[in-house]
CSV table of C-alpha atoms in Angstrom, one decimal:
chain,number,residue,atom,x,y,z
D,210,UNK,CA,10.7,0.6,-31.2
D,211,UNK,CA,8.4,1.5,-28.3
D,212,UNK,CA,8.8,-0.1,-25.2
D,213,UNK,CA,6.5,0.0,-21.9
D,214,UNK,CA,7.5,-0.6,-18.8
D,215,UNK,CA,5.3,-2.5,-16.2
D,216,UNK,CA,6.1,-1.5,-12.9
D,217,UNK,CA,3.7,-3.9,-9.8
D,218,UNK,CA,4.1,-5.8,-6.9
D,219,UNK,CA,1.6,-8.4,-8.0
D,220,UNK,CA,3.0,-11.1,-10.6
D,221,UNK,CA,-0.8,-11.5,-11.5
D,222,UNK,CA,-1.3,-8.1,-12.1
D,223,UNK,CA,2.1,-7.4,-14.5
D,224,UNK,CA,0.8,-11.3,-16.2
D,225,UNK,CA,-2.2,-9.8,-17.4
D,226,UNK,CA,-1.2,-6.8,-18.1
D,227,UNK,CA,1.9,-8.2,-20.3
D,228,UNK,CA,-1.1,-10.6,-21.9
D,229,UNK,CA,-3.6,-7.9,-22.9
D,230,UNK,CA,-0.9,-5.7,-24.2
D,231,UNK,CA,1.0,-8.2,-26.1
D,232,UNK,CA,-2.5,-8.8,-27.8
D,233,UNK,CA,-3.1,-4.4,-28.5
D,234,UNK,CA,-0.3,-3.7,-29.7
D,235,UNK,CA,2.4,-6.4,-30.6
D,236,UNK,CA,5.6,-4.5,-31.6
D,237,UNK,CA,6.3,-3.3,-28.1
D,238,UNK,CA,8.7,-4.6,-26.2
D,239,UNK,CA,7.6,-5.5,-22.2
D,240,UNK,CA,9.5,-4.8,-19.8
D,241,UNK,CA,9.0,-5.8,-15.9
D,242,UNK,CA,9.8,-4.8,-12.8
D,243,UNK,CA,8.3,-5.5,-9.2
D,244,UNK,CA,9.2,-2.4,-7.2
D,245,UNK,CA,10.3,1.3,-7.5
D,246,UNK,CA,14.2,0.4,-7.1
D,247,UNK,CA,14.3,-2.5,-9.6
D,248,UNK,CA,12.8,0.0,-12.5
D,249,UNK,CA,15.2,2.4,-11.4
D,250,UNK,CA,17.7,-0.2,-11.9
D,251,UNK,CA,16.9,-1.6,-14.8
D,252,UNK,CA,16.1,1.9,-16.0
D,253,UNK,CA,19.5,3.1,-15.8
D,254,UNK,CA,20.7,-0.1,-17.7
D,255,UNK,CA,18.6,0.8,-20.4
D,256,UNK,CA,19.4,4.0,-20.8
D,257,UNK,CA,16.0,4.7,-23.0
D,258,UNK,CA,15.7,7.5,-25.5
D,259,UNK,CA,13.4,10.0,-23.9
D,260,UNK,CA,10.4,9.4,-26.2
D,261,UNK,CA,10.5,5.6,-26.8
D,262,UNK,CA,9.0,4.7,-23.4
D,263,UNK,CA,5.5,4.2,-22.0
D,264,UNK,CA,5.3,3.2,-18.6
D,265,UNK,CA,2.2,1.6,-16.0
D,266,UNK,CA,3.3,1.6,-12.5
D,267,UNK,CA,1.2,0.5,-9.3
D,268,UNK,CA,1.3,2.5,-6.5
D,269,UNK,CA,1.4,0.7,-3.2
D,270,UNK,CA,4.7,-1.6,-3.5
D,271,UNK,CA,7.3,-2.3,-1.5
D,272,UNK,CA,9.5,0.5,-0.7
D,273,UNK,CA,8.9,3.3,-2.8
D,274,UNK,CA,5.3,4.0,-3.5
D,275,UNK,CA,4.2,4.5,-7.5
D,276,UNK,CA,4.0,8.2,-7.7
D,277,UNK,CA,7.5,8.6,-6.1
D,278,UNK,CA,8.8,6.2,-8.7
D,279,UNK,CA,7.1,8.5,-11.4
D,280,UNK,CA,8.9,11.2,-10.5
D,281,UNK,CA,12.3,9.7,-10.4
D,282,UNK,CA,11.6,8.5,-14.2
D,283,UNK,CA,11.0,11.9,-15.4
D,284,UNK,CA,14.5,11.6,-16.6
D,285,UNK,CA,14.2,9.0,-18.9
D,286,UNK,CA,10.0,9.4,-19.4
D,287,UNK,CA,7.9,12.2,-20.0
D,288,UNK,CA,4.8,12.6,-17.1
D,289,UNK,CA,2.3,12.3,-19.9
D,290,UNK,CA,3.5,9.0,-21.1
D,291,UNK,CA,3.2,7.1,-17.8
D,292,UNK,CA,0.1,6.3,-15.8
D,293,UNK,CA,-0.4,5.2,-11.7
D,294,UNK,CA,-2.8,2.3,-12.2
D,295,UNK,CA,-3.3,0.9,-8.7
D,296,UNK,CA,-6.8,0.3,-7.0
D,297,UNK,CA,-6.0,2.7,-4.5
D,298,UNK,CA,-8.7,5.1,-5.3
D,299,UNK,CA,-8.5,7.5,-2.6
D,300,UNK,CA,-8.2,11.6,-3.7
D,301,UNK,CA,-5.4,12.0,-2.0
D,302,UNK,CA,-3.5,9.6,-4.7
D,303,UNK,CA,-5.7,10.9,-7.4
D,304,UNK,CA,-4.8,13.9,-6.8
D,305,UNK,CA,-1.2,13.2,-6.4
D,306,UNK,CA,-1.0,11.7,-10.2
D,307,UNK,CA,-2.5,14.9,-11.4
D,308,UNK,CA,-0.1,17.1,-10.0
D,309,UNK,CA,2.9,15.0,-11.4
D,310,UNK,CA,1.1,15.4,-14.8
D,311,UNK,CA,0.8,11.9,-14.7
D,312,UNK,CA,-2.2,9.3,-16.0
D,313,UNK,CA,-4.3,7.9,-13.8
D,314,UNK,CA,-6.4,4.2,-14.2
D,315,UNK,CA,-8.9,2.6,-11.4
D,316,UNK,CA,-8.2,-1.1,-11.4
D,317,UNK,CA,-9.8,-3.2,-11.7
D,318,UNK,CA,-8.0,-3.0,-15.1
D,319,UNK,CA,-9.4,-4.6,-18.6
D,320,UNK,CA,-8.2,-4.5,-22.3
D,321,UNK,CA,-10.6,-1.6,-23.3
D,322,UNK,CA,-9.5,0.8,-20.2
D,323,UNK,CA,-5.9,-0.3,-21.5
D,324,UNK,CA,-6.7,0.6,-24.8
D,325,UNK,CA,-8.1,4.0,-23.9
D,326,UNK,CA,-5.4,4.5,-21.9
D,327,UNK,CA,-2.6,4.0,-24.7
D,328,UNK,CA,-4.7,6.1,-26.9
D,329,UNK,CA,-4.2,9.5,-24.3
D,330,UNK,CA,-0.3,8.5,-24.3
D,331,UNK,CA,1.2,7.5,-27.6
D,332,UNK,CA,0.5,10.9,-29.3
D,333,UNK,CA,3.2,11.8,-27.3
D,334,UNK,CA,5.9,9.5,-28.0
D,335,UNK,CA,9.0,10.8,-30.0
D,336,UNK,CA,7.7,8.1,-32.9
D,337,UNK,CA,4.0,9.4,-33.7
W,81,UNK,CA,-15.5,1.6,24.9
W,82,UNK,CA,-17.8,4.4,24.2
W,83,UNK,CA,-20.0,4.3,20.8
W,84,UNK,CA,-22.7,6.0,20.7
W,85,UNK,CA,-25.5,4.8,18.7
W,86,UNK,CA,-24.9,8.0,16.4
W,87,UNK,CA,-21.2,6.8,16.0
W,88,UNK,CA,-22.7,2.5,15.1
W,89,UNK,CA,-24.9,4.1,12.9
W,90,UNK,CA,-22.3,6.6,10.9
W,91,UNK,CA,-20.0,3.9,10.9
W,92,UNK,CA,-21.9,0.9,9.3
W,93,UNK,CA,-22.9,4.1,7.1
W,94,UNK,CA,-19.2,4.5,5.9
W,95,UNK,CA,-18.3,0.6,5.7
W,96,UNK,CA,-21.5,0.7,3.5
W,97,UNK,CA,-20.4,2.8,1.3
W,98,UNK,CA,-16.9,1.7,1.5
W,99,UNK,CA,-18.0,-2.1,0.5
W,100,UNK,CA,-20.6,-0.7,-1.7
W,101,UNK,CA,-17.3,1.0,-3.5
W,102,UNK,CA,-15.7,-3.3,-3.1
W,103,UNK,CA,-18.7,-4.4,-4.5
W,104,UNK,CA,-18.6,-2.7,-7.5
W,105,UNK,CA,-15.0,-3.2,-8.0
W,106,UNK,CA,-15.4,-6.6,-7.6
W,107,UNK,CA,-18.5,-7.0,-10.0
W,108,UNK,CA,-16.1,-5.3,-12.1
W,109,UNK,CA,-13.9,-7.9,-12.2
W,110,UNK,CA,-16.1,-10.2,-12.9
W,111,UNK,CA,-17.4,-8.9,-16.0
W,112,UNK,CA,-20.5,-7.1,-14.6
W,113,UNK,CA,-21.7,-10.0,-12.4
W,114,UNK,CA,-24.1,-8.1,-9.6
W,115,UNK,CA,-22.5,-8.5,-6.0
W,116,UNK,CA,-25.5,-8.5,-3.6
W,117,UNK,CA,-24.5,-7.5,-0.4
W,118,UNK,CA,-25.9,-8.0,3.7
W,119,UNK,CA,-26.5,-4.9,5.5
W,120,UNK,CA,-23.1,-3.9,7.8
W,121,UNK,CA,-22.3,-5.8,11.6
W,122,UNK,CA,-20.4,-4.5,14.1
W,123,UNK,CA,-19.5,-6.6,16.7
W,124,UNK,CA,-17.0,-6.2,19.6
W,125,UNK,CA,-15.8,-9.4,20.8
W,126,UNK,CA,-12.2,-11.1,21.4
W,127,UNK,CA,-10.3,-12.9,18.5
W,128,UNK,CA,-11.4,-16.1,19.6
W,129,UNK,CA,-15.2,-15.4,19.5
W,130,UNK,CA,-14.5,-13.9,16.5
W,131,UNK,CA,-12.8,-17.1,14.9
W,132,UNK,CA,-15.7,-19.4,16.1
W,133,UNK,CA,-17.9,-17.3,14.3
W,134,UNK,CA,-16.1,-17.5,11.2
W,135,UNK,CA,-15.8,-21.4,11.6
W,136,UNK,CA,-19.7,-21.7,11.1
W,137,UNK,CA,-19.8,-20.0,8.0
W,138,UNK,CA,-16.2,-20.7,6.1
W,139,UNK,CA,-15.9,-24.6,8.1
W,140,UNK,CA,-12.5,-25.4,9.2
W,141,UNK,CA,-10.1,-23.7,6.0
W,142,UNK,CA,-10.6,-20.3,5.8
W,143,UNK,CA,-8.7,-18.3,2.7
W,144,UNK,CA,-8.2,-15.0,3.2
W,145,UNK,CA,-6.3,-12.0,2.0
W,146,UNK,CA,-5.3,-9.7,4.6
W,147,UNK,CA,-4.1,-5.8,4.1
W,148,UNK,CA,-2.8,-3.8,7.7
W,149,UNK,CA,-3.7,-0.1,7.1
W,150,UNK,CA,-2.9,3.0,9.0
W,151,UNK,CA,-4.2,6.7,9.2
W,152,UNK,CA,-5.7,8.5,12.2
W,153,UNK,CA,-6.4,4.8,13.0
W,154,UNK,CA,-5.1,1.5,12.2
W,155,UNK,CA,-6.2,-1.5,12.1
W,156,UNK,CA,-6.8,-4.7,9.6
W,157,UNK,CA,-8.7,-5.0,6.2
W,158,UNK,CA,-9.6,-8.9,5.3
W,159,UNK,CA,-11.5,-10.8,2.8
W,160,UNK,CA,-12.6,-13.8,3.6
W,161,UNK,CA,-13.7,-16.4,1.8
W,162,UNK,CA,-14.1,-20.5,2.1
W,163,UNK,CA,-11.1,-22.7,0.5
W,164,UNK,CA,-13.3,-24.3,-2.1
W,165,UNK,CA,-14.5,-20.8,-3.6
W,166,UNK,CA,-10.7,-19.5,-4.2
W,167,UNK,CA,-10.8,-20.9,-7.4
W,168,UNK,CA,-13.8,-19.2,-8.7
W,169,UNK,CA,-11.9,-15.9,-7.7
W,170,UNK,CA,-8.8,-17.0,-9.6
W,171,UNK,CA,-10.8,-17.5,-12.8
W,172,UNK,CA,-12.3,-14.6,-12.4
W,173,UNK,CA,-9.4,-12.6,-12.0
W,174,UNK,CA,-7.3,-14.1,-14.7
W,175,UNK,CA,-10.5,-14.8,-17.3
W,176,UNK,CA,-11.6,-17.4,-19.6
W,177,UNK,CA,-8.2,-16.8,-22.0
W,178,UNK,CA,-5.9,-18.0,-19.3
W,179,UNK,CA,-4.2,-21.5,-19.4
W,180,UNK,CA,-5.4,-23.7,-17.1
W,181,UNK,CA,-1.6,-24.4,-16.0
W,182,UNK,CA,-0.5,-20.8,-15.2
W,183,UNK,CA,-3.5,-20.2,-13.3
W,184,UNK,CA,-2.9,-22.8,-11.1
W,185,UNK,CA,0.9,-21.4,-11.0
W,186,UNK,CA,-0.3,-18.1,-10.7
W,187,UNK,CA,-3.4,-18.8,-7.9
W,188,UNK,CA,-2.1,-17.1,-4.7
W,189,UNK,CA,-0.8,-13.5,-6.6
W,190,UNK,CA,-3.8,-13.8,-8.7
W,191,UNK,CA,-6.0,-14.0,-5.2
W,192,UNK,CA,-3.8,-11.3,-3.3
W,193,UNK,CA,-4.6,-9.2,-6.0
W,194,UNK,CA,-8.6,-9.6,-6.1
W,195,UNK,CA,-8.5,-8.8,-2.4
W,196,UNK,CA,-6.2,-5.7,-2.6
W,197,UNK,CA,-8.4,-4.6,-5.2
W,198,UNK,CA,-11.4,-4.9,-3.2
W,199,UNK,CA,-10.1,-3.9,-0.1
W,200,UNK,CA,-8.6,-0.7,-1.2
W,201,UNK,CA,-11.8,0.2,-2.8
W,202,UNK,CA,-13.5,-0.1,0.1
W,203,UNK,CA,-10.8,1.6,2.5
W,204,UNK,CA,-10.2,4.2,0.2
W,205,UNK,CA,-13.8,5.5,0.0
W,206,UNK,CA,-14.0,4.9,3.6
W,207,UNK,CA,-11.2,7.4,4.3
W,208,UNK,CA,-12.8,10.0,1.5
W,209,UNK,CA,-16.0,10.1,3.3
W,210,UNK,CA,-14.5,11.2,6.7
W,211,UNK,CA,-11.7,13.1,5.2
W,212,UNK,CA,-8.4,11.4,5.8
W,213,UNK,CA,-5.9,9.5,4.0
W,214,UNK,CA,-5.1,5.9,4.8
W,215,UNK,CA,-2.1,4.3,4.0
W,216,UNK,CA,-2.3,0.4,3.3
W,217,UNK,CA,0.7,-2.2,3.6
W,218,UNK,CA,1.2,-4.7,0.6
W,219,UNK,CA,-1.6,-8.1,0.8
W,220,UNK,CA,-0.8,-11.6,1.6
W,221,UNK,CA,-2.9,-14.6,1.4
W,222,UNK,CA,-3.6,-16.6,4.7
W,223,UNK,CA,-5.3,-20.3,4.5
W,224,UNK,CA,-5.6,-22.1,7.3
W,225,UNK,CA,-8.3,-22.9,10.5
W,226,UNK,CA,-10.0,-19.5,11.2
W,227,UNK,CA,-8.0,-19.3,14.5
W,228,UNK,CA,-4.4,-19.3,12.6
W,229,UNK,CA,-5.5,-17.0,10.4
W,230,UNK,CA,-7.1,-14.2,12.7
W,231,UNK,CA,-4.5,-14.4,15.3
W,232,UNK,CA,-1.9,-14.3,12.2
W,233,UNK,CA,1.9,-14.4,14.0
W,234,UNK,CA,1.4,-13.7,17.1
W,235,UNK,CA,-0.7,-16.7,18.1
W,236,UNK,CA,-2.3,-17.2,20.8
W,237,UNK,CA,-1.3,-14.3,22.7
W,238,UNK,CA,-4.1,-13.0,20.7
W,239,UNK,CA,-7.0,-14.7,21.5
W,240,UNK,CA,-8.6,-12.7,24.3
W,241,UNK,CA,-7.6,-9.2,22.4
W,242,UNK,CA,-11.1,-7.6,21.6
W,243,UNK,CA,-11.4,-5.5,18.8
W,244,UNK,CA,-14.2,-3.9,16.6
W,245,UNK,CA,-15.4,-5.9,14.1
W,246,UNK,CA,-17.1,-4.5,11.1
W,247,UNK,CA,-18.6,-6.9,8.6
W,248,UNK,CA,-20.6,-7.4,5.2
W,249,UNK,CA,-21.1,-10.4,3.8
W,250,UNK,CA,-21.3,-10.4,-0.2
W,251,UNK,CA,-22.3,-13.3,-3.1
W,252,UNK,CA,-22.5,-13.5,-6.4
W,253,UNK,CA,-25.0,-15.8,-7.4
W,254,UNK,CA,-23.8,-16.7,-10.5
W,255,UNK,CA,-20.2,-17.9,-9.6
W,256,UNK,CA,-22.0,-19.6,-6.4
W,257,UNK,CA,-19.5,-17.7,-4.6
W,258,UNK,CA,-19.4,-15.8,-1.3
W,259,UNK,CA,-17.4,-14.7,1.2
W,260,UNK,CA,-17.4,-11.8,3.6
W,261,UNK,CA,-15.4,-8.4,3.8
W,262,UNK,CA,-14.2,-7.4,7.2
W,263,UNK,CA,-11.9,-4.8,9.1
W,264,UNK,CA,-10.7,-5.1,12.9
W,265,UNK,CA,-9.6,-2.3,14.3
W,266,UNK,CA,-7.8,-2.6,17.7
W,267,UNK,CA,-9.2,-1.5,20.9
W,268,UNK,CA,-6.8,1.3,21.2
W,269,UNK,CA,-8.0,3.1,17.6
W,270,UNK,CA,-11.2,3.1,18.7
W,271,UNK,CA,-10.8,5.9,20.3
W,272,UNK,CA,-9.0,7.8,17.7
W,273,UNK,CA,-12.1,6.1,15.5
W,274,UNK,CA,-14.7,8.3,17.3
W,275,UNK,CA,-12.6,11.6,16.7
W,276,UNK,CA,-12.6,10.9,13.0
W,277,UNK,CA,-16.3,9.9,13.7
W,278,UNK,CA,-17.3,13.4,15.4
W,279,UNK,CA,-14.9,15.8,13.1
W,280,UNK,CA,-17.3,13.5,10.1
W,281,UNK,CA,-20.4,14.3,12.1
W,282,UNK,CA,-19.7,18.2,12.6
W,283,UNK,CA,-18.8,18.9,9.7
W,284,UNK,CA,-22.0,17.8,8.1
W,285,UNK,CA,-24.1,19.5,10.7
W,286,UNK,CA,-21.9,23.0,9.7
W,287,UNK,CA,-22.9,22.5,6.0
């Protein structure tokens, strides 16, 4: 089973998020976390087969900023099936997610950008 | 202080298209809704002059989310708004599909996260323009009389601090909803301010 995990400071943003997913695709399994070191935490508790995972993260948060956290999952997810969605649009940060190999969306977020988005990574799941 | 009319005009310039960049995000948000949008202020004044002139266009309960950033210079990012329109936002952030309960629940995330939204936009295209990077903190909500709000903790000790004060205001005719984006930087950037300022300028005179 796939399972995504939603990494964001903002309640409302992981709420809606969990609400437009839950309505694309149904079989996955959410999974939340507010901040870099609770992912990494709950993460390591998991113990995910590289392959089954997808995962969303913001980038300004408390302590660790999204694109560090993206690099510290490259053990248990591949770059290319992750994306920084953060409304921190400055190059810098683009340009930061295309180094790591790493998706990049613009929020405001929507279903269709969503959608596109899990159209670019779930070719590269273990599963398709 | 020393700003030159050159340096007024580039920087209304950049705050224009920084909360031209809000605007759209924003609009965005709200499904396509156009955002029409004043022409940029600056003002230097002390907090309290500024609070009194917030008071005659929010009244006495201002909402508004606040976001600190720092880069060559630092300062605050704010959106302000009047209490009675913070609902609109929240319905416009959440959308139709939401229950009415857990928006309600959800109305103070669901507001800090318009505003970081809109204030990065407009920060980050701010600091693409004149080539640096800004780093902003995490967004809270403050609701309160103007004066509690723009002195935040530290009271007031602040009242008589001056700062720049850039401002657009924005509505969206539809929603009935308007508000203002703002950004006060302390005295003390605005000297760092006017290097980004002239680096900007010479740099598009070498091109």
């Amino acid at each position: 089973m796939t399972s995504i995990l939603l990494v964001d400071d903002s309640k409302a943003a992981r709420m809606m998020l969990q609400h437009w997913l839950k309505a694309l695709r149904p079989d996955f399994r959410i999974v939340e976390a507010a901040d870099g070191d609770s992912a990494l935490a709950l993460m390591e508790k998991e113990s995910p087969d590289r392959g089954d995972w997808l995962a969303l993260i913001d980038y300004n948060m408390e302590g660790m900023h999204g694109t560090e956290l993206a690099e510290r999952l490259f053990s248990y997810i591949p770059p290319n099936c992750m994306a920084l969605c953060t409304a921190n649009i400055q190059k810098a940060v683009q340009e930061r997610a295309e180094k790591l190999g790493i998706h990049y969306l613009k929020k405001p977020l929507n279903p269709k950008k969503i959608a596109g988005l899990l159209a670019q990574m779930e070719p590269h799941l273990a599963s398709s | 202080m020393n700003l030159s009319d050159i340096h007024v005009d580039l920087l209304k310039e950049t705050f224009n298209v920084g909360v031209g960049q809000a605007a759209t995000a924003l609009s965005e948000i709200a499904g396509g809704e156009e955002i029409v949008l004043s022409v940029p202020q600056i003002h230097l004044l002390t907090i309290s002059e500024l609070s009194e002139q917030v008071r005659t266009v929010s009244g006495e309960k201002l909402c508004s989310v606040v976001e600190e950033f720092q880069g060559p210079f630092q300062g605050r990012a704010m959106m302000l708004y009047s209490e009675r329109e913070s609902l609109e936002l929240v319905k416009l952030m959440l959308g139709e599909t939401f229950p009415v309960e857990q928006m309600s629940e959800m109305e103070g995330e669901a507001l800090c996260e318009v505003g970081n939204i809109v204030l990065n936009a407009c920060l980050s295209a701010m600091a693409d323009m004149l080539g640096f990077e800004i780093a902003t903190e995490i967004p809270s909500l403050m609701i309160g009389h103007p004066n509690e709000v723009l002195m935040g903790d530290e009271g007031e000790a602040m009242k008589d601090k001056r700062v720049l004060y850039l401002k657009m205001d924005f509505s969206m005719q539809r929603f009935q909803l308007q508000g203002h984006i703002g950004f006060f930087l302390d005295f003390e950037s605005i000297t760092q301010l006017v290097a980004c300022l002239d680096e900007y300028l010479n740099s598009m005179l070498e091109m």
